[in-house]
CSV table of C-alpha atoms and ligand atoms in Angstrom, one decimal:
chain,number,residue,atom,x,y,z
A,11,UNK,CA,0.0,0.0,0.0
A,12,UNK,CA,1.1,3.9,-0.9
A,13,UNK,CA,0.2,4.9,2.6
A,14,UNK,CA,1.8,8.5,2.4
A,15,UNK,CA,-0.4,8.7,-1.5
A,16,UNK,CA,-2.9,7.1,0.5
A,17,UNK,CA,-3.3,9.9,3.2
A,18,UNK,CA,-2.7,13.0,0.8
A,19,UNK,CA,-6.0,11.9,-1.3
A,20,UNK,CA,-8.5,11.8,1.3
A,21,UNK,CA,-8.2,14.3,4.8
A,22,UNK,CA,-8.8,13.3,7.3
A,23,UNK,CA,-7.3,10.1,6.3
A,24,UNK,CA,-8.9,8.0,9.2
A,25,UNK,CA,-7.9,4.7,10.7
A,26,UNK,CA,-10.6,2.8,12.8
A,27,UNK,CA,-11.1,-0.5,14.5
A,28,UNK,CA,-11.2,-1.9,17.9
A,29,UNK,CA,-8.6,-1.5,20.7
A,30,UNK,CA,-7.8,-5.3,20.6
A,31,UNK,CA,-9.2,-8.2,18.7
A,32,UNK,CA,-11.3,-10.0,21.1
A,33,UNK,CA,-13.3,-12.7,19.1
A,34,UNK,CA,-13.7,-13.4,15.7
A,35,UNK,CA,-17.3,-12.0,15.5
A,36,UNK,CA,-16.3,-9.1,17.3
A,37,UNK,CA,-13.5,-8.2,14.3
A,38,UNK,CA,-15.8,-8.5,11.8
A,39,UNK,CA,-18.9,-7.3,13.2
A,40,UNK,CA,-17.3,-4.0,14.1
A,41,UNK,CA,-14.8,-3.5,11.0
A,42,UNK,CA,-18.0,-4.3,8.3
A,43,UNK,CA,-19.9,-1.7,10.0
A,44,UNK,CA,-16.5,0.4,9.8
A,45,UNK,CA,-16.0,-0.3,6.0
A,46,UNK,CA,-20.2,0.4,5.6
A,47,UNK,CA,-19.8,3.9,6.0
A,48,UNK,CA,-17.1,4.4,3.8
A,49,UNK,CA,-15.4,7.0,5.5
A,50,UNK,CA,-12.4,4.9,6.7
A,51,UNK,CA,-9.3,4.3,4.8
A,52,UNK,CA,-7.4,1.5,7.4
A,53,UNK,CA,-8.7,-0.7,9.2
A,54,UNK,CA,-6.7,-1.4,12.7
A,55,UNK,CA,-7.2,-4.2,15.7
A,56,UNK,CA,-4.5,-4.7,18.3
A,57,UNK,CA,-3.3,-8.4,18.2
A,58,UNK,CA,0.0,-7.9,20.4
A,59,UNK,CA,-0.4,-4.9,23.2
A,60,UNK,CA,1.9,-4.3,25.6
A,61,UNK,CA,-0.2,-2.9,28.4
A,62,UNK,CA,1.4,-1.3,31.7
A,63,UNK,CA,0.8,-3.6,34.0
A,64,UNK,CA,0.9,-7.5,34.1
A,65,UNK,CA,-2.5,-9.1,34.2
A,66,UNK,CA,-4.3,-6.4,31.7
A,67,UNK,CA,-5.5,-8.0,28.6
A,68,UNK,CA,-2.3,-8.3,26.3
A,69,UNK,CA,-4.3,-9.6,23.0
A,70,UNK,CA,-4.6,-12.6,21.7
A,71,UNK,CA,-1.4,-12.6,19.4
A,72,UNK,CA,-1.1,-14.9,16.3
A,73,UNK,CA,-4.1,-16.5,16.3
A,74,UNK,CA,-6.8,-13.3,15.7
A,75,UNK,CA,-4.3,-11.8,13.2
A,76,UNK,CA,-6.3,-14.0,10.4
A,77,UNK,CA,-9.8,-12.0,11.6
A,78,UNK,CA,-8.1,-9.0,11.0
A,79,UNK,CA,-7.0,-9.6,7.3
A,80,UNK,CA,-10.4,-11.8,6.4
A,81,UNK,CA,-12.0,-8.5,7.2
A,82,UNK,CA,-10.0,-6.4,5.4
A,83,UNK,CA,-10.0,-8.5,2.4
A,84,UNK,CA,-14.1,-9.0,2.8
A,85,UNK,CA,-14.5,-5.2,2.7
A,86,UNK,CA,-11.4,-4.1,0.4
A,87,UNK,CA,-9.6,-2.1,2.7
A,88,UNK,CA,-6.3,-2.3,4.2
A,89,UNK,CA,-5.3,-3.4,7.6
A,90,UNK,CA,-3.1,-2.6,10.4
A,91,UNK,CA,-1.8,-3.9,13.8
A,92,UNK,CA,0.8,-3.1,16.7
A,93,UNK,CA,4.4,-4.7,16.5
A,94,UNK,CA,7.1,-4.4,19.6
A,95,UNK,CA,9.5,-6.4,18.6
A,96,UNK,CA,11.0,-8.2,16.0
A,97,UNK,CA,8.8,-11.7,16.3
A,98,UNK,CA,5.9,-9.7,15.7
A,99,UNK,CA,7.2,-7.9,12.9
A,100,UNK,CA,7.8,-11.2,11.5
A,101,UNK,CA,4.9,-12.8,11.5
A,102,UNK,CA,3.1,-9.5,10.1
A,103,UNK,CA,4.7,-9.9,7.6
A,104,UNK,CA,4.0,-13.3,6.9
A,105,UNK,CA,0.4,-13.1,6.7
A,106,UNK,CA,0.9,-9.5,4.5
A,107,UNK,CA,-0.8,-7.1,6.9
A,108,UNK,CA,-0.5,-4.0,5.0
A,109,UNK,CA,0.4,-1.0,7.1
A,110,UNK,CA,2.4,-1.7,10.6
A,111,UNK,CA,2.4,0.3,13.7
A,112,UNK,CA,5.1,1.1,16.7
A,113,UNK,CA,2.8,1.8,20.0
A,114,UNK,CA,4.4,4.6,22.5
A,115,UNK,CA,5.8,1.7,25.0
A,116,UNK,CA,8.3,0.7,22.1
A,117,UNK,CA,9.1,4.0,20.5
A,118,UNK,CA,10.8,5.2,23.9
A,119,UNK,CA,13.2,2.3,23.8
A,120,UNK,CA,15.9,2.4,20.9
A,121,UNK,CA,16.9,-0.5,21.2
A,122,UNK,CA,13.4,-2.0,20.8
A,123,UNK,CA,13.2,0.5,17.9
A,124,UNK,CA,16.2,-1.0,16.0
A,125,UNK,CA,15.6,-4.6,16.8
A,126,UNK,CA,12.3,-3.4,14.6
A,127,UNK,CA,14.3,-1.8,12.0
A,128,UNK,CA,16.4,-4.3,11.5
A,129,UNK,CA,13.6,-6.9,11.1
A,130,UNK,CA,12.0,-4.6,8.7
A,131,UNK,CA,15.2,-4.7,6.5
A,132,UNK,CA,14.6,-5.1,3.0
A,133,UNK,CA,10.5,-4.9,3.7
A,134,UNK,CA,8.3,-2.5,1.7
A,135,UNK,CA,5.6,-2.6,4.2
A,136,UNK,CA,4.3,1.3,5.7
A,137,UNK,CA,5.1,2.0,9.6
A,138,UNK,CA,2.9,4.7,11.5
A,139,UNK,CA,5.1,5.2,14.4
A,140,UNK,CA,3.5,6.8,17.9
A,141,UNK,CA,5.1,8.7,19.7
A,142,UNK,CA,7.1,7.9,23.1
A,143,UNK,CA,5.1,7.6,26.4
A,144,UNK,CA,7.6,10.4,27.5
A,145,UNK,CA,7.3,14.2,26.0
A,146,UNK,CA,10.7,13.8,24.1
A,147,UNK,CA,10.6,15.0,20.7
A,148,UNK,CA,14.0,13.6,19.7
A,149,UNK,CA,12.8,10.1,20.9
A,150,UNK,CA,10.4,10.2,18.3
A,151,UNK,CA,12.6,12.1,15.8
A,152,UNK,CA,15.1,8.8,16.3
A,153,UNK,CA,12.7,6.6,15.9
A,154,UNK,CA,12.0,7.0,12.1
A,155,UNK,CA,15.8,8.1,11.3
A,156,UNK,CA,16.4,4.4,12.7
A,157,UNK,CA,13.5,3.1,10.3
A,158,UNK,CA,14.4,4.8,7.5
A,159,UNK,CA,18.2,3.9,7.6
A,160,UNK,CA,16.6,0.5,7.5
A,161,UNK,CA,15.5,1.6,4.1
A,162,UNK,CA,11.9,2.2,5.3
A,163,UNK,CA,10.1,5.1,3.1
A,164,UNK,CA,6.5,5.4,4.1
A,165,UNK,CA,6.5,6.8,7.7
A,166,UNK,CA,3.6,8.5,9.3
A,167,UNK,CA,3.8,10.2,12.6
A,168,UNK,CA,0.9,9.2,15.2
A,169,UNK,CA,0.3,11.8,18.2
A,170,UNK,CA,-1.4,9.8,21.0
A,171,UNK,CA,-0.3,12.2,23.9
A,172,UNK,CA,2.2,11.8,26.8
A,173,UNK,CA,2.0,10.1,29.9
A,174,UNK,CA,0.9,12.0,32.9
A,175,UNK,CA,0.0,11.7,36.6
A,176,UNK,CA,-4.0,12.1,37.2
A,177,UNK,CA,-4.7,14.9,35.0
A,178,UNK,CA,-8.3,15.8,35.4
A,179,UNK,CA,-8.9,16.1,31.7
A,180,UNK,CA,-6.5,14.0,29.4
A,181,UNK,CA,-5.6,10.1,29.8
A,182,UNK,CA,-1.9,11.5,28.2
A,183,UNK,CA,-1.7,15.0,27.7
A,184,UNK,CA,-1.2,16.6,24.7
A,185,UNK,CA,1.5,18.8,24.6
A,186,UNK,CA,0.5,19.8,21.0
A,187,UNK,CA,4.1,21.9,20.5
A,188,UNK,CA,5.8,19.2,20.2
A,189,UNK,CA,4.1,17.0,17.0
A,190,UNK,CA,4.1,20.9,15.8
A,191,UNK,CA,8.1,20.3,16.3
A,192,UNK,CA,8.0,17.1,15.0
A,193,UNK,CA,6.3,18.5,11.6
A,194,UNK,CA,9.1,21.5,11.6
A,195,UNK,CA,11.9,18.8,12.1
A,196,UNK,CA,10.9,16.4,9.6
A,197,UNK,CA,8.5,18.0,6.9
A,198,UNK,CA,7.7,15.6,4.8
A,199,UNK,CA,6.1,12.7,7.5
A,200,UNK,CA,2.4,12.8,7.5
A,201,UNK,CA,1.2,13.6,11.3
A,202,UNK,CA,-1.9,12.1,12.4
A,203,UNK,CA,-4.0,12.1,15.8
A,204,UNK,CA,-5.3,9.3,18.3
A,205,UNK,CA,-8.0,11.1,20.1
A,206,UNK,CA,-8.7,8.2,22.0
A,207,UNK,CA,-5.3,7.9,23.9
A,208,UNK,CA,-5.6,11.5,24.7
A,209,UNK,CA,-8.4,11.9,25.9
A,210,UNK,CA,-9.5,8.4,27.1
A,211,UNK,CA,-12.8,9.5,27.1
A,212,UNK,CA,-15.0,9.0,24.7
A,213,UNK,CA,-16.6,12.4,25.1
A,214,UNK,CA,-13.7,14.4,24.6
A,215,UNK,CA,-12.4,13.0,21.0
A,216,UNK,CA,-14.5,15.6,19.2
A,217,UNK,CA,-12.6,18.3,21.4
A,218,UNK,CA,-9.4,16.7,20.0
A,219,UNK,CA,-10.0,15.9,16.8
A,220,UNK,CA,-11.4,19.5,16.0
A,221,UNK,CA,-8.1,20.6,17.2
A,222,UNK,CA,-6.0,18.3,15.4
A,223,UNK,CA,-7.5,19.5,12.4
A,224,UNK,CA,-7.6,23.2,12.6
A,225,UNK,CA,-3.7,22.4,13.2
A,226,UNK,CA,-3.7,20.8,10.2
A,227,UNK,CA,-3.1,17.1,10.4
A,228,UNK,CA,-3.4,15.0,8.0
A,229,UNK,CA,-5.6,12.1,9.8
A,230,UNK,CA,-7.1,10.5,12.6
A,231,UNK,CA,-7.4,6.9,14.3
A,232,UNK,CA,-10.4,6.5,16.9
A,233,UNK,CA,-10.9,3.5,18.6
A,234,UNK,CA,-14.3,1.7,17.5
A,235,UNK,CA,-15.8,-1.3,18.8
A,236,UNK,CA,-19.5,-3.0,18.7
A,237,UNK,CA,-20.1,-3.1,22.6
A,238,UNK,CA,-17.5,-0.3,24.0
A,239,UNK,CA,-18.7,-0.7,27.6
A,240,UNK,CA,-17.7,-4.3,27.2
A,241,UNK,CA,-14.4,-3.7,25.9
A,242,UNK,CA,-11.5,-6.0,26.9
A,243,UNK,CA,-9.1,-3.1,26.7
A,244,UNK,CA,-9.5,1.0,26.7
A,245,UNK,CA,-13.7,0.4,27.5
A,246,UNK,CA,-14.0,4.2,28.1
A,247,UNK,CA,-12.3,6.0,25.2
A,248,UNK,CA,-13.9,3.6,22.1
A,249,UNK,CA,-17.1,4.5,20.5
A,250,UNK,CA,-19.8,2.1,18.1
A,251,UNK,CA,-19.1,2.6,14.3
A,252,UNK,CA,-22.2,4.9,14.4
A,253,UNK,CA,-20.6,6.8,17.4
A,254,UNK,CA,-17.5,6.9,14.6
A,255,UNK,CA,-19.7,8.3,11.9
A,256,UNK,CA,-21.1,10.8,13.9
A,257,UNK,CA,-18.0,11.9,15.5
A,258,UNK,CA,-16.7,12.6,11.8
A,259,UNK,CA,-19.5,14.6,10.2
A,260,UNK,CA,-19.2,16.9,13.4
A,261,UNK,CA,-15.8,17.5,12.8
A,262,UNK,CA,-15.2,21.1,10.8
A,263,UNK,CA,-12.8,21.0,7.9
A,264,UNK,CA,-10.5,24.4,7.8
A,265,UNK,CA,-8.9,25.1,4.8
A,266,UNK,CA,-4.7,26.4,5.4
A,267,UNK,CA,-4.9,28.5,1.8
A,268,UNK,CA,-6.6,32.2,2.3
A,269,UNK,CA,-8.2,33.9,-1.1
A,270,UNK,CA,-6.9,37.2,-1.5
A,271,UNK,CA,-9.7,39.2,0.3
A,272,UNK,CA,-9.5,37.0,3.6
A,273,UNK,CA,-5.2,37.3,3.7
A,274,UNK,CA,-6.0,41.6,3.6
A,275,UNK,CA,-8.0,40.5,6.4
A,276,UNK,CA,-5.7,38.5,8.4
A,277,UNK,CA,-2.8,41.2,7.3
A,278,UNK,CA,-4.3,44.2,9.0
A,279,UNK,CA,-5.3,42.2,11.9
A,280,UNK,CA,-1.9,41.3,12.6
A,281,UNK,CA,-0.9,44.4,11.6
A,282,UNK,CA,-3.2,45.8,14.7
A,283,UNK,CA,-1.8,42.8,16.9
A,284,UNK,CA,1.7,43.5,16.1
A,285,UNK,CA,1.0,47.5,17.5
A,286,UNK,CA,-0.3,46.1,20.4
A,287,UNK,CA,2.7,43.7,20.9
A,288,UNK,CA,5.1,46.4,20.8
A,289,UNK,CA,2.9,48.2,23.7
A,290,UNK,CA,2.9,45.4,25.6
A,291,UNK,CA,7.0,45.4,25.2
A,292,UNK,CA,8.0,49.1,25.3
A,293,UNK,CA,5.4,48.7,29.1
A,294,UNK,CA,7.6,45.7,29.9
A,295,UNK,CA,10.7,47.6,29.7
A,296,UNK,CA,9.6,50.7,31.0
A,297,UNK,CA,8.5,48.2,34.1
A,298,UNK,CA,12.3,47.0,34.1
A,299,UNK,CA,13.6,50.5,34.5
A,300,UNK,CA,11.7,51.5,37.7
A,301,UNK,CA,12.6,47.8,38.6
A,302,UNK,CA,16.2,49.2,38.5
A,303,UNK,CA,15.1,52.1,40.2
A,304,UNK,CA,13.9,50.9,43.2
A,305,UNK,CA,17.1,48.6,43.0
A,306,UNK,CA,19.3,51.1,43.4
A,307,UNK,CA,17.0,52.2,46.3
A,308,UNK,CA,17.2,49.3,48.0
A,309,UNK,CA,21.1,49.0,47.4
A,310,UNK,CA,21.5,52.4,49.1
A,311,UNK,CA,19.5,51.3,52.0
A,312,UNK,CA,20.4,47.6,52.1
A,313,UNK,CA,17.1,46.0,51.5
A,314,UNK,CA,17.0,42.3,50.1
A,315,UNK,CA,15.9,42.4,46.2
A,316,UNK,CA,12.9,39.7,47.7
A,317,UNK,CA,10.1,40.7,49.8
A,318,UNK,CA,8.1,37.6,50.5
A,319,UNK,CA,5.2,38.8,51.3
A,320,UNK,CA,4.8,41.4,48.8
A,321,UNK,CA,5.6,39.3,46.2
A,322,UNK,CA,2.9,36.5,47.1
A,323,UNK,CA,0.3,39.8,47.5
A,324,UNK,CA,1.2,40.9,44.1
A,325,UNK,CA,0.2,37.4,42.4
A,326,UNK,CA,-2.7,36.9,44.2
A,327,UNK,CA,-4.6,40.6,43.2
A,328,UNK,CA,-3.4,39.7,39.4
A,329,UNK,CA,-5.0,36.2,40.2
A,330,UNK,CA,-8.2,37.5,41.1
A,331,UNK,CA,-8.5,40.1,37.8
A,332,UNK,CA,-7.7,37.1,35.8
A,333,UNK,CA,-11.3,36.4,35.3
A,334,UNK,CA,-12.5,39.2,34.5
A,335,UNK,CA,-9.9,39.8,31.9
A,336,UNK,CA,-10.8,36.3,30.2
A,337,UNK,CA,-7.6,35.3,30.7
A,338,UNK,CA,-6.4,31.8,32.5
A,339,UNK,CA,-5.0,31.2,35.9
A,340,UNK,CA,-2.2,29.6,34.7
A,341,UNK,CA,-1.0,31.7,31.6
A,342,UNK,CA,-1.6,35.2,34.8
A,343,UNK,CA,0.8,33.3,36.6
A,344,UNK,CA,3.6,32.3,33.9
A,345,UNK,CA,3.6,35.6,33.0
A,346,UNK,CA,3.6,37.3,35.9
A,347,UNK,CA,6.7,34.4,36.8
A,348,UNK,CA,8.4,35.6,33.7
A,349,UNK,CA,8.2,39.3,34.2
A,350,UNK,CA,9.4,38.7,38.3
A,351,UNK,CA,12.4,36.5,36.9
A,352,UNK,CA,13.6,39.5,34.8
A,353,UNK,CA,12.8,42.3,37.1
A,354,UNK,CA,14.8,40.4,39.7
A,355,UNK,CA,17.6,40.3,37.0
A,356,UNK,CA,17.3,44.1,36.4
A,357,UNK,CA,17.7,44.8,40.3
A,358,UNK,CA,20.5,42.1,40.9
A,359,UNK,CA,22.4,44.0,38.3
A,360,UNK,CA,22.4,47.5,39.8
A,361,UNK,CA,22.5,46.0,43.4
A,362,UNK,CA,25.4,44.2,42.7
A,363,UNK,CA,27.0,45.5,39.9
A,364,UNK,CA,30.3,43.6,39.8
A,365,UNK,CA,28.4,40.1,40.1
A,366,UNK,CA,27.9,38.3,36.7
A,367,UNK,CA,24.1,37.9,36.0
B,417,PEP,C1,-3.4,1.4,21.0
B,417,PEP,O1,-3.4,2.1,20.0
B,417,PEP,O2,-4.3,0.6,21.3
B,417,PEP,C2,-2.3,1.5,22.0
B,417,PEP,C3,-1.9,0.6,22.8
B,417,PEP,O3,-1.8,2.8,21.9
B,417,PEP,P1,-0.5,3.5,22.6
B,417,PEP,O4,0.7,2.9,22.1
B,417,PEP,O5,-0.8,4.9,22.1
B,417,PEP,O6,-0.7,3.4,24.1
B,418,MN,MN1,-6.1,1.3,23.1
């Protein structure tokens, strides 16, 4: 299969299918009604999936891999499944599963990376690779420049999130700078987007896949199953094939190209954002000079640079505007972090002028 041809004809280019392969009937039940709707270009299962702790359901390995390619074959589409290590890759091969796929638990570990690549040697096969469980772009960056020494051409990047503890909203969070890194760094791999890791539940994928797409990916891959409550693996985050098809006609296409009229739009508007930036900058440094005032203040009457107190006031009266000024908690407070840090800088270097900054 022309996976990267493949994903340039049709956006989003989606992949769909269960979490794991749990029976035979399951496999095809849920991949016909997949194929029915027609908006789905690869069909996936998980056979082999490492899961993080011993006694979760690991698949069924070998034996539902012939489900998975029936299916396919039955509704002429292509097929993919989850390899993490070389065995797997092997046998994948063997029975001609069409598009392969690295799941974050391998792409963190090189050398399970190049055991893969070296497996895939000489092998024409496609390889989405996720990336690691761990927000480390150059983990993910390794990954393919170890597939494609192995002479591997079609690569697609899968975002599926990074690990985090208890977040209140995200299964992994999604740190969306860094596929945006990964898409600066390597250009030419098509990035796609597993809602379902992300969010882990299956009211949030619209949230994520409308994002994905006004950032301009090329794809997605939900989880779909017949009976999601009754999943073996990931029950929570999967939806029905309907649940699929109604998840993708809600989902807003953006176009990246602007007609003339709407760019002399966008050009005077960030034209008038650009003035306002410069405010905002020539304030900031105005703010550094009294900084460096009162420095010089509290050099000639030996007061410490820190006043506790002050400082924790300060935060807490720009917390409580932050409402009102439809602005976050959090972004009030990195800010407000960023500007202290520099002011601090500014006074530390008329206080003590012979120190190095
Ligand atoms: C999966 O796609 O079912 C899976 C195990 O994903 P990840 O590698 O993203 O955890
Ligand atoms: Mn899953």
């Amino acid at each position: 299969m022309d996976l990267i041809k493949e994903i340039k004809k049709s956006r989003p280019f989606v992949i769909a299918g269960p979490c794991s392969a749990e029976t035979e009937e399951q496999v095809h039940t849920v991949l016909d009604e997949i194929a029915r709707d027609g908006k789905t270009a690869l069909l996936r299962a998980g056979i082999w999936k490492p899961r993080t702790r011993p006694n979760s359901f690991e698949g069924l390995g070998e034996l539902a891999l012939p489900w998975l390619l029936e299916a396919g074959k039955k509704n002429n589409l292509p097929v993919t499944t989850e390899v993490a290590n070389a065995k797997h890759v092997e046998i994948a091969l063997k029975y001609g599963v069409d598009v392969l796929w690295i799941g974050a638990r391998t792409t963190v570990n090189p050398f399970a990376i190049q055991e893969i690549a070296d497996a895939l040697k000489g092998a024409k096969v496609p390889v989405i690779v996720k990336n690691p469980v761990n927000p480390d772009l150059m983990l993910w960056v390794g990954a393919f420049e170890r597939l494609q020494q192995a002479g591997i051409t079609q690569l697609a990047a899968l975002h599926r999130g990074f690990s985090i503890y208890k977040h209140a909203k995200y299964r992994n969070i999604p740190n969306w700078e860094i596929p945006i890194a990964l898409r600066e760094e390597m250009p030419e791999i098509p990035l796609l987007c597993d809602p379902s890791h992300i969010s882990g539940k299956r009211e949030g994928l619209l949230e994520v896949a409308q994002k994905a797409m006004d950032l301009n990916y090329d794809g997605l891959m939900i989880e779909t199953h017949p009976n999601p409550d009754g999943a073996w693996s990931d029950p929570a985050q999967q939806v029905t094939a309907n649940g699929l098809n109604e998840l993708l006609s809600k989902i807003i296409l953006r176009k990246e190209e602007l007609s003339e009229e709407e760019l002399s739009y966008i050009v005077v508007m960030r034209e008038k954002i650009a003035g306002l930036d410069d405010r905002i900058f020539s304030l900031l440094s105005e703010r550094m000079k009294m900084a460096e005032e009162v420095g010089l203040y509290k050099r000639e009457n030996d007061i410490t640079i820190l006043q506790q107190e002050h400082w924790r006031n300060v935060i807490a009266n720009r917390l409580e505007q932050a409402e009102n000024l439809h602005l976050t908690n959090q972004f009030v407070r990195s800010i407000m972090d960023a500007i202290h840090q520099e002011s601090i800088r500014h006074q530390t270097k008329v206080m003590n002028p012979s120190l190095k900054r």
